[in-house]
Amino acid sequence: MPVTIQRLTVGQIDAAKAVVIAGSIEFFGHPPKLFEDMEQISTQYAEPAGTFLVLLDGDRVVGTGAIRRLDDQTCELKRMWFLPPYRGKGHATKMCELLFAFARSAGYQRIRLDTAPELLAANKLYRRLGLQPIDRYNDGPGTIFMEKNL
């Protein structure tokens, strides 16, 4: 079956959480410290201000990515995680392209994200997609902050 990207359905929420938890444990040795957004997916990522996408291999969730509103002009890229066999194959680039297109269509002027130095491949991808370093904009656990004008 082909690998596809689609909007998260209610029945996929637990599988999406499992992908995020697996990535966090792999890179940081523990589950995400701040998980409130995943407990409130339907409000945190509700359209038209946000969206939550999943990468599917058949009907199995193998990757995630999302957009949520920060303010009328700014959105945030969140929860970009892919299981190891699905990395390095262009899926994250495609996910970002779809998320950036969503952000533009929602009227956002810029997109931000926070990340960590351990996420070498992700940080390389973000730079390649035109995100630039900025000052800290939140009080989350991230230590690298980036932004792109849409």
Short mmCIF file of N, CA and C in Angstrom, two decimals:
data_model
loop_
_atom_site.label_atom_id
_atom_site.label_comp_id
_atom_site.label_asym_id
_atom_site.label_seq_id
_atom_site.Cartn_x
_atom_site.Cartn_y
_atom_site.Cartn_z
N MET A 1 0.84 -1.19 0.00
CA MET A 1 0.00 0.00 0.00
C MET A 1 0.88 1.25 0.00
N PRO A 2 0.40 2.29 -0.64
CA PRO A 2 1.20 3.52 -0.66
C PRO A 2 1.15 4.26 0.68
N VAL A 3 2.19 5.02 0.93
CA VAL A 3 2.23 5.89 2.11
C VAL A 3 1.50 7.17 1.73
N THR A 4 0.58 7.61 2.61
CA THR A 4 -0.22 8.79 2.34
C THR A 4 -0.22 9.73 3.55
N ILE A 5 -0.62 10.96 3.31
CA ILE A 5 -0.79 11.94 4.38
C ILE A 5 -2.24 12.39 4.37
N GLN A 6 -2.85 12.38 5.55
CA GLN A 6 -4.24 12.83 5.66
C GLN A 6 -4.46 13.50 7.01
N ARG A 7 -5.59 14.14 7.14
CA ARG A 7 -5.99 14.77 8.40
C ARG A 7 -6.27 13.66 9.42
N LEU A 8 -5.83 13.88 10.64
CA LEU A 8 -6.05 12.96 11.74
C LEU A 8 -7.54 12.74 11.97
N THR A 9 -7.93 11.49 12.18
CA THR A 9 -9.30 11.17 12.57
C THR A 9 -9.32 10.80 14.05
N VAL A 10 -10.49 10.83 14.64
CA VAL A 10 -10.63 10.51 16.06
C VAL A 10 -10.07 9.12 16.36
N GLY A 11 -10.29 8.18 15.48
CA GLY A 11 -9.81 6.83 15.69
C GLY A 11 -8.30 6.67 15.61
N GLN A 12 -7.60 7.70 15.14
CA GLN A 12 -6.13 7.65 15.02
C GLN A 12 -5.40 8.39 16.13
N ILE A 13 -6.13 9.01 17.04
CA ILE A 13 -5.49 9.85 18.07
C ILE A 13 -4.50 9.04 18.91
N ASP A 14 -4.90 7.88 19.41
CA ASP A 14 -3.98 7.09 20.24
C ASP A 14 -2.74 6.67 19.48
N ALA A 15 -2.89 6.30 18.22
CA ALA A 15 -1.73 5.91 17.40
C ALA A 15 -0.82 7.10 17.16
N ALA A 16 -1.40 8.29 16.94
CA ALA A 16 -0.58 9.50 16.76
C ALA A 16 0.18 9.82 18.04
N LYS A 17 -0.47 9.70 19.18
CA LYS A 17 0.22 9.91 20.46
C LYS A 17 1.38 8.94 20.62
N ALA A 18 1.17 7.69 20.22
CA ALA A 18 2.22 6.68 20.34
C ALA A 18 3.44 7.04 19.50
N VAL A 19 3.24 7.60 18.31
CA VAL A 19 4.36 8.02 17.45
C VAL A 19 5.13 9.16 18.13
N VAL A 20 4.41 10.13 18.68
CA VAL A 20 5.05 11.26 19.36
C VAL A 20 5.83 10.77 20.59
N ILE A 21 5.23 9.90 21.36
CA ILE A 21 5.90 9.36 22.56
C ILE A 21 7.15 8.57 22.16
N ALA A 22 7.05 7.73 21.13
CA ALA A 22 8.20 6.93 20.69
C ALA A 22 9.36 7.82 20.26
N GLY A 23 9.06 8.88 19.51
CA GLY A 23 10.12 9.80 19.08
C GLY A 23 10.77 10.51 20.25
N SER A 24 9.96 10.96 21.18
CA SER A 24 10.50 11.66 22.35
C SER A 24 11.39 10.74 23.18
N ILE A 25 10.95 9.51 23.38
CA ILE A 25 11.76 8.55 24.14
C ILE A 25 13.06 8.25 23.40
N GLU A 26 12.98 8.07 22.08
CA GLU A 26 14.18 7.77 21.29
C GLU A 26 15.23 8.87 21.41
N PHE A 27 14.80 10.13 21.28
CA PHE A 27 15.76 11.24 21.24
C PHE A 27 16.10 11.83 22.61
N PHE A 28 15.14 11.78 23.53
CA PHE A 28 15.35 12.45 24.81
C PHE A 28 15.36 11.50 26.01
N GLY A 29 14.99 10.24 25.79
CA GLY A 29 15.01 9.26 26.86
C GLY A 29 13.78 9.27 27.75
N HIS A 30 12.77 10.07 27.39
CA HIS A 30 11.56 10.15 28.20
C HIS A 30 10.39 10.63 27.33
N PRO A 31 9.17 10.38 27.78
CA PRO A 31 8.01 10.89 27.03
C PRO A 31 7.98 12.41 27.06
N PRO A 32 7.20 13.03 26.19
CA PRO A 32 7.13 14.50 26.18
C PRO A 32 6.73 15.04 27.55
N LYS A 33 7.40 16.12 27.97
CA LYS A 33 7.07 16.73 29.26
C LYS A 33 5.79 17.54 29.18
N LEU A 34 5.57 18.19 28.07
CA LEU A 34 4.36 18.96 27.88
C LEU A 34 3.50 18.25 26.85
N PHE A 35 2.39 17.72 27.30
CA PHE A 35 1.57 16.90 26.42
C PHE A 35 0.13 17.38 26.37
N GLU A 36 -0.15 18.56 26.96
CA GLU A 36 -1.53 19.04 27.03
C GLU A 36 -2.16 19.16 25.64
N ASP A 37 -1.38 19.60 24.66
CA ASP A 37 -1.94 19.76 23.31
C ASP A 37 -2.42 18.43 22.74
N MET A 38 -1.73 17.35 23.05
CA MET A 38 -2.14 16.05 22.54
C MET A 38 -3.38 15.52 23.28
N GLU A 39 -3.61 15.99 24.49
CA GLU A 39 -4.81 15.60 25.23
C GLU A 39 -6.01 16.40 24.76
N GLN A 40 -5.77 17.49 24.05
CA GLN A 40 -6.84 18.36 23.58
C GLN A 40 -6.71 18.61 22.07
N ILE A 41 -6.44 17.56 21.32
CA ILE A 41 -6.21 17.69 19.88
C ILE A 41 -7.37 18.40 19.19
N SER A 42 -8.59 18.04 19.57
CA SER A 42 -9.75 18.61 18.87
C SER A 42 -9.88 20.12 19.07
N THR A 43 -9.34 20.67 20.16
CA THR A 43 -9.38 22.13 20.34
C THR A 43 -8.06 22.79 19.95
N GLN A 44 -6.94 22.18 20.29
CA GLN A 44 -5.63 22.77 19.99
C GLN A 44 -5.36 22.86 18.49
N TYR A 45 -5.87 21.90 17.72
CA TYR A 45 -5.57 21.83 16.29
C TYR A 45 -6.83 21.90 15.43
N ALA A 46 -7.88 22.52 15.96
CA ALA A 46 -9.15 22.59 15.25
C ALA A 46 -9.06 23.52 14.05
N GLU A 47 -9.66 23.09 12.94
CA GLU A 47 -9.77 23.96 11.77
C GLU A 47 -10.83 25.01 12.07
N PRO A 48 -10.75 26.20 11.56
CA PRO A 48 -9.87 26.63 10.48
C PRO A 48 -8.52 27.17 10.93
N ALA A 49 -8.28 27.25 12.26
CA ALA A 49 -7.03 27.85 12.74
C ALA A 49 -5.88 26.86 12.82
N GLY A 50 -6.16 25.57 12.83
CA GLY A 50 -5.12 24.58 12.96
C GLY A 50 -5.47 23.30 12.24
N THR A 51 -4.50 22.41 12.19
CA THR A 51 -4.71 21.10 11.58
C THR A 51 -3.70 20.12 12.15
N PHE A 52 -4.05 18.85 12.15
CA PHE A 52 -3.16 17.79 12.60
C PHE A 52 -3.18 16.72 11.52
N LEU A 53 -2.01 16.46 10.92
CA LEU A 53 -1.89 15.49 9.84
C LEU A 53 -1.16 14.25 10.32
N VAL A 54 -1.45 13.14 9.67
CA VAL A 54 -0.75 11.89 9.96
C VAL A 54 -0.22 11.29 8.66
N LEU A 55 0.93 10.68 8.75
CA LEU A 55 1.49 9.89 7.67
C LEU A 55 1.02 8.46 7.91
N LEU A 56 0.40 7.88 6.90
CA LEU A 56 -0.14 6.53 7.02
C LEU A 56 0.58 5.58 6.08
N ASP A 57 0.90 4.40 6.59
CA ASP A 57 1.35 3.29 5.76
C ASP A 57 0.20 2.30 5.79
N GLY A 58 -0.61 2.32 4.74
CA GLY A 58 -1.88 1.61 4.79
C GLY A 58 -2.79 2.34 5.76
N ASP A 59 -3.18 1.66 6.84
CA ASP A 59 -3.99 2.34 7.86
C ASP A 59 -3.22 2.55 9.16
N ARG A 60 -1.91 2.32 9.12
CA ARG A 60 -1.06 2.47 10.30
C ARG A 60 -0.45 3.87 10.35
N VAL A 61 -0.62 4.57 11.48
CA VAL A 61 -0.02 5.89 11.67
C VAL A 61 1.47 5.71 11.92
N VAL A 62 2.30 6.34 11.05
CA VAL A 62 3.76 6.20 11.15
C VAL A 62 4.46 7.55 11.23
N GLY A 63 3.69 8.63 11.19
CA GLY A 63 4.26 9.97 11.30
C GLY A 63 3.18 10.98 11.63
N THR A 64 3.61 12.12 12.17
CA THR A 64 2.67 13.17 12.55
C THR A 64 3.26 14.55 12.26
N GLY A 65 2.38 15.52 12.14
CA GLY A 65 2.77 16.92 11.99
C GLY A 65 1.53 17.79 12.14
N ALA A 66 1.69 18.98 12.70
CA ALA A 66 0.52 19.79 12.99
C ALA A 66 0.83 21.28 12.93
N ILE A 67 -0.24 22.05 12.81
CA ILE A 67 -0.20 23.50 12.89
C ILE A 67 -1.20 23.93 13.94
N ARG A 68 -0.78 24.85 14.80
CA ARG A 68 -1.73 25.45 15.73
C ARG A 68 -1.52 26.96 15.78
N ARG A 69 -2.56 27.67 16.12
CA ARG A 69 -2.57 29.13 16.14
C ARG A 69 -1.81 29.65 17.35
N LEU A 70 -0.95 30.64 17.12
CA LEU A 70 -0.36 31.40 18.22
C LEU A 70 -1.07 32.74 18.36
N ASP A 71 -1.27 33.42 17.22
CA ASP A 71 -2.06 34.65 17.17
C ASP A 71 -2.59 34.80 15.75
N ASP A 72 -3.25 35.91 15.46
CA ASP A 72 -3.86 36.07 14.13
C ASP A 72 -2.86 36.01 12.99
N GLN A 73 -1.62 36.38 13.24
CA GLN A 73 -0.59 36.43 12.20
C GLN A 73 0.35 35.22 12.21
N THR A 74 0.41 34.51 13.33
CA THR A 74 1.46 33.53 13.55
C THR A 74 0.90 32.17 13.96
N CYS A 75 1.42 31.13 13.32
CA CYS A 75 1.08 29.76 13.72
C CYS A 75 2.36 29.05 14.11
N GLU A 76 2.18 27.86 14.66
CA GLU A 76 3.31 27.09 15.15
C GLU A 76 3.28 25.69 14.54
N LEU A 77 4.43 25.25 14.05
CA LEU A 77 4.60 23.88 13.58
C LEU A 77 4.86 23.01 14.79
N LYS A 78 4.07 21.96 14.95
CA LYS A 78 4.16 21.11 16.13
C LYS A 78 4.15 19.64 15.75
N ARG A 79 4.64 18.83 16.65
CA ARG A 79 4.49 17.37 16.64
C ARG A 79 4.97 16.69 15.36
N MET A 80 6.11 17.18 14.83
CA MET A 80 6.72 16.54 13.65
C MET A 80 7.55 15.34 14.12
N TRP A 81 6.96 14.16 14.00
CA TRP A 81 7.63 12.93 14.40
C TRP A 81 7.33 11.84 13.38
N PHE A 82 8.35 11.03 13.08
CA PHE A 82 8.21 9.92 12.15
C PHE A 82 8.91 8.70 12.72
N LEU A 83 8.29 7.55 12.57
CA LEU A 83 8.95 6.32 13.02
C LEU A 83 10.20 6.11 12.17
N PRO A 84 11.25 5.49 12.73
CA PRO A 84 12.54 5.38 12.04
C PRO A 84 12.50 4.88 10.59
N PRO A 85 11.73 3.85 10.23
CA PRO A 85 11.76 3.40 8.83
C PRO A 85 11.20 4.43 7.84
N TYR A 86 10.56 5.48 8.32
CA TYR A 86 9.93 6.47 7.44
C TYR A 86 10.69 7.78 7.39
N ARG A 87 11.87 7.80 7.98
CA ARG A 87 12.73 8.98 7.95
C ARG A 87 13.65 8.92 6.73
N GLY A 88 14.04 10.11 6.25
CA GLY A 88 14.99 10.18 5.15
C GLY A 88 14.42 9.79 3.80
N LYS A 89 13.12 9.75 3.69
CA LYS A 89 12.46 9.34 2.44
C LYS A 89 11.63 10.46 1.83
N GLY A 90 11.74 11.68 2.37
CA GLY A 90 11.00 12.82 1.85
C GLY A 90 9.63 13.04 2.47
N HIS A 91 9.23 12.17 3.39
CA HIS A 91 7.91 12.32 4.00
C HIS A 91 7.80 13.58 4.85
N ALA A 92 8.84 13.92 5.58
CA ALA A 92 8.80 15.13 6.41
C ALA A 92 8.74 16.39 5.55
N THR A 93 9.46 16.38 4.44
CA THR A 93 9.40 17.52 3.52
C THR A 93 7.98 17.69 2.99
N LYS A 94 7.38 16.60 2.55
CA LYS A 94 6.01 16.65 2.03
C LYS A 94 5.03 17.10 3.12
N MET A 95 5.20 16.58 4.34
CA MET A 95 4.33 16.97 5.45
C MET A 95 4.46 18.46 5.69
N CYS A 96 5.69 18.98 5.73
CA CYS A 96 5.89 20.42 5.94
C CYS A 96 5.27 21.24 4.81
N GLU A 97 5.43 20.80 3.58
CA GLU A 97 4.84 21.53 2.45
C GLU A 97 3.33 21.63 2.61
N LEU A 98 2.69 20.53 2.99
CA LEU A 98 1.24 20.55 3.20
C LEU A 98 0.85 21.44 4.37
N LEU A 99 1.62 21.37 5.44
CA LEU A 99 1.33 22.21 6.61
C LEU A 99 1.55 23.69 6.31
N PHE A 100 2.61 24.02 5.58
CA PHE A 100 2.85 25.41 5.20
C PHE A 100 1.72 25.92 4.30
N ALA A 101 1.27 25.08 3.37
CA ALA A 101 0.16 25.46 2.49
C ALA A 101 -1.10 25.71 3.31
N PHE A 102 -1.36 24.84 4.28
CA PHE A 102 -2.50 25.05 5.16
C PHE A 102 -2.38 26.39 5.88
N ALA A 103 -1.19 26.67 6.42
CA ALA A 103 -0.97 27.91 7.17
C ALA A 103 -1.23 29.14 6.29
N ARG A 104 -0.74 29.10 5.06
CA ARG A 104 -0.98 30.21 4.14
C ARG A 104 -2.48 30.38 3.88
N SER A 105 -3.16 29.26 3.63
CA SER A 105 -4.59 29.34 3.32
C SER A 105 -5.40 29.79 4.53
N ALA A 106 -4.89 29.56 5.72
CA ALA A 106 -5.56 30.02 6.94
C ALA A 106 -5.28 31.49 7.23
N GLY A 107 -4.42 32.11 6.42
CA GLY A 107 -4.15 33.53 6.56
C GLY A 107 -2.98 33.91 7.45
N TYR A 108 -2.20 32.93 7.86
CA TYR A 108 -1.04 33.24 8.70
C TYR A 108 0.05 33.90 7.87
N GLN A 109 0.80 34.80 8.50
CA GLN A 109 1.90 35.50 7.86
C GLN A 109 3.25 34.84 8.12
N ARG A 110 3.33 34.09 9.22
CA ARG A 110 4.60 33.44 9.58
C ARG A 110 4.32 32.17 10.37
N ILE A 111 5.32 31.30 10.33
CA ILE A 111 5.25 30.04 11.06
C ILE A 111 6.48 29.94 11.95
N ARG A 112 6.27 29.49 13.17
CA ARG A 112 7.35 29.32 14.13
C ARG A 112 7.42 27.87 14.59
N LEU A 113 8.54 27.53 15.20
CA LEU A 113 8.68 26.22 15.84
C LEU A 113 9.75 26.29 16.89
N ASP A 114 9.67 25.36 17.82
CA ASP A 114 10.78 25.16 18.75
C ASP A 114 11.25 23.73 18.60
N THR A 115 12.54 23.54 18.76
CA THR A 115 13.14 22.24 18.55
C THR A 115 14.32 22.09 19.51
N ALA A 116 15.06 21.02 19.36
CA ALA A 116 16.19 20.74 20.25
C ALA A 116 17.40 20.34 19.42
N PRO A 117 18.60 20.56 19.95
CA PRO A 117 19.82 20.22 19.21
C PRO A 117 19.93 18.75 18.85
N GLU A 118 19.33 17.86 19.66
CA GLU A 118 19.40 16.42 19.40
C GLU A 118 18.72 16.03 18.08
N LEU A 119 17.83 16.87 17.59
CA LEU A 119 17.05 16.55 16.40
C LEU A 119 17.77 17.06 15.15
N LEU A 120 18.94 16.50 14.89
CA LEU A 120 19.82 16.99 13.82
C LEU A 120 19.14 16.99 12.45
N ALA A 121 18.54 15.88 12.07
CA ALA A 121 17.91 15.80 10.74
C ALA A 121 16.74 16.77 10.63
N ALA A 122 15.95 16.88 11.67
CA ALA A 122 14.81 17.81 11.64
C ALA A 122 15.30 19.24 11.51
N ASN A 123 16.32 19.60 12.26
CA ASN A 123 16.84 20.97 12.20
C ASN A 123 17.42 21.28 10.82
N LYS A 124 18.07 20.31 10.22
CA LYS A 124 18.59 20.49 8.86
C LYS A 124 17.43 20.71 7.88
N LEU A 125 16.36 19.92 8.02
CA LEU A 125 15.17 20.08 7.18
C LEU A 125 14.57 21.48 7.35
N TYR A 126 14.42 21.92 8.58
CA TYR A 126 13.81 23.23 8.82
C TYR A 126 14.63 24.35 8.18
N ARG A 127 15.95 24.26 8.28
CA ARG A 127 16.80 25.28 7.64
C ARG A 127 16.66 25.21 6.12
N ARG A 128 16.62 24.00 5.58
CA ARG A 128 16.47 23.84 4.14
C ARG A 128 15.14 24.41 3.64
N LEU A 129 14.12 24.35 4.48
CA LEU A 129 12.80 24.87 4.11
C LEU A 129 12.67 26.38 4.37
N GLY A 130 13.75 27.00 4.81
CA GLY A 130 13.76 28.45 4.94
C GLY A 130 13.48 29.01 6.31
N LEU A 131 13.42 28.17 7.33
CA LEU A 131 13.24 28.69 8.68
C LEU A 131 14.56 29.24 9.19
N GLN A 132 14.45 30.37 9.89
CA GLN A 132 15.63 31.06 10.39
C GLN A 132 15.58 31.14 11.92
N PRO A 133 16.76 31.14 12.57
CA PRO A 133 16.78 31.24 14.03
C PRO A 133 16.16 32.56 14.51
N ILE A 134 15.42 32.47 15.62
CA ILE A 134 14.84 33.65 16.28
C ILE A 134 15.05 33.50 17.78
N ASP A 135 14.71 34.55 18.52
CA ASP A 135 14.76 34.49 19.98
C ASP A 135 13.66 33.59 20.51
N ARG A 136 13.84 33.12 21.72
CA ARG A 136 12.83 32.28 22.39
C ARG A 136 11.48 33.00 22.36
N TYR A 137 10.43 32.26 22.03
CA TYR A 137 9.08 32.84 21.98
C TYR A 137 8.10 32.10 22.89
N ASN A 138 8.55 31.04 23.55
CA ASN A 138 7.66 30.32 24.46
C ASN A 138 8.46 29.84 25.66
N ASP A 139 7.76 29.23 26.61
CA ASP A 139 8.44 28.73 27.80
C ASP A 139 8.50 27.20 27.81
N GLY A 140 8.42 26.59 26.63
CA GLY A 140 8.49 25.14 26.51
C GLY A 140 9.90 24.62 26.67
N PRO A 141 10.07 23.31 26.51
CA PRO A 141 11.38 22.68 26.73
C PRO A 141 12.38 22.88 25.59
N GLY A 142 11.91 23.37 24.43
CA GLY A 142 12.82 23.57 23.30
C GLY A 142 13.90 24.59 23.62
N THR A 143 15.03 24.47 22.90
CA THR A 143 16.13 25.42 23.10
C THR A 143 16.53 26.11 21.79
N ILE A 144 15.97 25.65 20.69
CA ILE A 144 16.20 26.27 19.38
C ILE A 144 14.84 26.76 18.87
N PHE A 145 14.81 28.00 18.41
CA PHE A 145 13.55 28.62 17.96
C PHE A 145 13.75 29.14 16.55
N MET A 146 12.79 28.88 15.68
CA MET A 146 12.92 29.23 14.28
C MET A 146 11.61 29.82 13.77
N GLU A 147 11.73 30.58 12.65
CA GLU A 147 10.56 31.22 12.07
C GLU A 147 10.76 31.34 10.56
N LYS A 148 9.64 31.33 9.84
CA LYS A 148 9.64 31.53 8.39
C LYS A 148 8.45 32.41 8.05
N ASN A 149 8.71 33.43 7.22
CA ASN A 149 7.62 34.22 6.69
C ASN A 149 6.95 33.43 5.58
N LEU A 150 5.63 33.43 5.61
CA LEU A 150 4.88 32.68 4.61
C LEU A 150 4.52 33.57 3.45
#
